[in-house]
PDB file of C-alpha atoms in Angstrom:
ATOM      1  CA  MET A1202      -4.659  12.612   8.695  1.00  0.00           C
ATOM      2  CA  SER A1203      -5.106  10.795   5.401  1.00  0.00           C
ATOM      3  CA  PHE A1204      -2.469   9.150   3.262  1.00  0.00           C
ATOM      4  CA  ASP A1205      -2.112   8.580  -0.421  1.00  0.00           C
ATOM      5  CA  LEU A1206      -2.607   4.870  -1.060  1.00  0.00           C
ATOM      6  CA  ASN A1207       0.388   4.926  -3.404  1.00  0.00           C
ATOM      7  CA  LEU A1208       2.615   6.038  -0.514  1.00  0.00           C
ATOM      8  CA  LEU A1209       1.380   3.124   1.569  1.00  0.00           C
ATOM      9  CA  LYS A1210       1.988   0.669  -1.287  1.00  0.00           C
ATOM     10  CA  CYS A1211       5.478   2.064  -1.732  1.00  0.00           C
ATOM     11  CA  PHE A1212       6.216   1.801   1.994  1.00  0.00           C
ATOM     12  CA  HIS A1213       4.907  -1.767   2.041  1.00  0.00           C
ATOM     13  CA  GLN A1214       7.154  -2.839  -0.827  1.00  0.00           C
ATOM     14  CA  VAL A1215      10.239  -1.222   0.709  1.00  0.00           C
ATOM     15  CA  ALA A1216       9.472  -2.812   4.086  1.00  0.00           C
ATOM     16  CA  VAL A1217       8.862  -6.276   2.639  1.00  0.00           C
ATOM     17  CA  ASN A1218      11.903  -6.157   0.355  1.00  0.00           C
ATOM     18  CA  LYS A1219      14.093  -4.310   2.895  1.00  0.00           C
ATOM     19  CA  SER A1220      15.475  -2.490  -0.108  1.00  0.00           C
ATOM     20  CA  ILE A1221      14.583   0.591  -2.107  1.00  0.00           C
ATOM     21  CA  SER A1222      16.134  -0.866  -5.245  1.00  0.00           C
ATOM     22  CA  LEU A1223      14.106  -4.102  -5.060  1.00  0.00           C
ATOM     23  CA  ALA A1224      10.946  -2.158  -4.262  1.00  0.00           C
ATOM     24  CA  SER A1225      11.576   0.112  -7.237  1.00  0.00           C
ATOM     25  CA  LEU A1226      11.680  -2.930  -9.546  1.00  0.00           C
ATOM     26  CA  THR A1227       8.407  -4.263  -8.146  1.00  0.00           C
ATOM     27  CA  LEU A1228       6.705  -0.869  -8.344  1.00  0.00           C
ATOM     28  CA  HIS A1229       8.167   0.008 -11.760  1.00  0.00           C
ATOM     29  CA  LEU A1230       9.504   3.282 -10.378  1.00  0.00           C
ATOM     30  CA  SER A1231      12.986   4.718 -10.231  1.00  0.00           C
ATOM     31  CA  GLN A1232      14.958   4.394  -7.001  1.00  0.00           C
ATOM     32  CA  PRO A1233      14.923   8.188  -6.444  1.00  0.00           C
ATOM     33  CA  ALA A1234      11.120   8.200  -6.866  1.00  0.00           C
ATOM     34  CA  VAL A1235      10.727   5.468  -4.240  1.00  0.00           C
ATOM     35  CA  SER A1236      13.110   7.276  -1.877  1.00  0.00           C
ATOM     36  CA  LEU A1237      11.123  10.492  -2.290  1.00  0.00           C
ATOM     37  CA  GLN A1238       7.848   8.727  -1.553  1.00  0.00           C
ATOM     38  CA  ILE A1239       9.270   7.205   1.630  1.00  0.00           C
ATOM     39  CA  LYS A1240      10.610  10.593   2.700  1.00  0.00           C
ATOM     40  CA  LYS A1241       7.243  12.221   1.970  1.00  0.00           C
ATOM     41  CA  LEU A1242       5.453   9.610   4.088  1.00  0.00           C
ATOM     42  CA  GLU A1243       7.943   9.991   6.949  1.00  0.00           C
ATOM     43  CA  ASP A1244       7.530  13.772   6.773  1.00  0.00           C
ATOM     44  CA  GLN A1245       3.738  13.434   6.929  1.00  0.00           C
ATOM     45  CA  LEU A1246       4.012  11.124   9.920  1.00  0.00           C
ATOM     46  CA  GLY A1247       6.728  13.128  11.629  1.00  0.00           C
ATOM     47  CA  LYS A1248       8.470   9.851  12.446  1.00  0.00           C
ATOM     48  CA  ALA A1249      11.134   7.674  10.860  1.00  0.00           C
ATOM     49  CA  LEU A1250       9.906   4.400   9.414  1.00  0.00           C
ATOM     50  CA  PHE A1251      13.340   2.971   8.647  1.00  0.00           C
ATOM     51  CA  ASP A1252      16.822   2.997  10.081  1.00  0.00           C
ATOM     52  CA  ARG A1253      19.203   3.257   7.174  1.00  0.00           C
ATOM     53  CA  HIS A1254      22.317   1.090   7.224  1.00  0.00           C
ATOM     54  CA  ASN A1255      25.041   0.094   4.774  1.00  0.00           C
ATOM     55  CA  ARG A1256      23.307  -3.235   4.196  1.00  0.00           C
ATOM     56  CA  GLY A1257      19.864  -1.815   3.615  1.00  0.00           C
ATOM     57  CA  LEU A1258      16.884  -0.670   5.600  1.00  0.00           C
ATOM     58  CA  ILE A1259      15.559  -1.875   8.927  1.00  0.00           C
ATOM     59  CA  LEU A1260      12.117  -0.958  10.183  1.00  0.00           C
ATOM     60  CA  THR A1261      12.020   1.198  13.281  1.00  0.00           C
ATOM     61  CA  PRO A1262       9.699   0.066  16.093  1.00  0.00           C
ATOM     62  CA  PHE A1263       7.156   2.588  14.786  1.00  0.00           C
ATOM     63  CA  GLY A1264       7.758   1.245  11.268  1.00  0.00           C
ATOM     64  CA  HIS A1265       6.796  -2.258  12.417  1.00  0.00           C
ATOM     65  CA  LEU A1266       3.512  -0.978  13.859  1.00  0.00           C
ATOM     66  CA  PHE A1267       2.859   1.096  10.760  1.00  0.00           C
ATOM     67  CA  LEU A1268       3.506  -1.936   8.535  1.00  0.00           C
ATOM     68  CA  GLU A1269       0.892  -3.963  10.418  1.00  0.00           C
ATOM     69  CA  LYS A1270      -1.709  -1.258   9.814  1.00  0.00           C
ATOM     70  CA  THR A1271      -0.627  -0.797   6.206  1.00  0.00           C
ATOM     71  CA  ASN A1272      -1.002  -4.545   5.601  1.00  0.00           C
ATOM     72  CA  ARG A1273      -4.593  -4.347   6.826  1.00  0.00           C
ATOM     73  CA  ILE A1274      -5.373  -1.343   4.624  1.00  0.00           C
ATOM     74  CA  LEU A1275      -3.868  -2.944   1.520  1.00  0.00           C
ATOM     75  CA  LYS A1276      -5.726  -6.208   2.220  1.00  0.00           C
ATOM     76  CA  ILE A1277      -9.028  -4.331   2.420  1.00  0.00           C
ATOM     77  CA  GLN A1278      -8.184  -2.437  -0.766  1.00  0.00           C
ATOM     78  CA  LYS A1279      -7.539  -5.754  -2.552  1.00  0.00           C
ATOM     79  CA  GLU A1280     -10.836  -7.161  -1.260  1.00  0.00           C
ATOM     80  CA  ILE A1281     -12.667  -4.096  -2.587  1.00  0.00           C
ATOM     81  CA  ASN A1282     -10.965  -4.449  -5.970  1.00  0.00           C
ATOM     82  CA  ASP A1283     -11.843  -8.149  -6.063  1.00  0.00           C
ATOM     83  CA  LEU A1284     -15.458  -7.382  -5.178  1.00  0.00           C
ATOM     84  CA  THR A1285     -15.651  -4.719  -7.857  1.00  0.00           C
ATOM     85  CA  ASN A1286     -14.191  -7.046 -10.477  1.00  0.00           C
ATOM     86  CA  ALA A1287     -16.483  -9.895  -9.417  1.00  0.00           C
ATOM     87  CA  SER A1288     -19.569  -7.684  -9.564  1.00  0.00           C
ATOM     88  CA  GLU A1289     -18.952  -7.090 -13.264  1.00  0.00           C
ATOM     89  CA  SER A1290     -19.902 -10.729 -13.874  1.00  0.00           C
ATOM     90  CA  PHE A1291     -23.254 -10.337 -12.115  1.00  0.00           C
ATOM     91  CA  PRO A1292     -26.217  -9.842 -14.410  1.00  0.00           C
ATOM     92  CA  SER A1293     -27.450  -6.315 -14.506  1.00  0.00           C
ATOM     93  CA  GLY A1294     -30.208  -4.383 -16.190  1.00  0.00           C
ATOM     94  CA  GLN A1295     -33.933  -4.064 -15.805  1.00  0.00           C
ATOM     95  CA  LEU A1296     -36.413  -6.852 -15.280  1.00  0.00           C
ATOM     96  CA  ARG A1297     -40.016  -6.133 -16.054  1.00  0.00           C
ATOM     97  CA  VAL A1298     -42.697  -8.472 -14.855  1.00  0.00           C
ATOM     98  CA  GLY A1299     -46.233  -8.241 -16.081  1.00  0.00           C
ATOM     99  CA  THR A1300     -49.261  -9.867 -14.501  1.00  0.00           C
ATOM    100  CA  TYR A1301     -52.838 -10.479 -15.674  1.00  0.00           C
TER     101      TYR A1301
END
């Protein structure tokens, strides 16, 4: 099973902020859009990631495990982005060497 990286980023922000509304501000998305992404991810997994309460969201035991894995994936994604951005500063092109 593969997941859209945007769904994982959305889940991560909701989990860290313990709030859909705060996550929506960080992600620059509407609250309904964030809620739909969380629902889509939970549907794909077939498991609940959050227990919903009056005071906000609490990760389920599965949600805690999923957050650990998501953190690793997002860290690797950041490292790849950093590497890609850093490689733009490396010299590139052709080098021709002639000898006698």
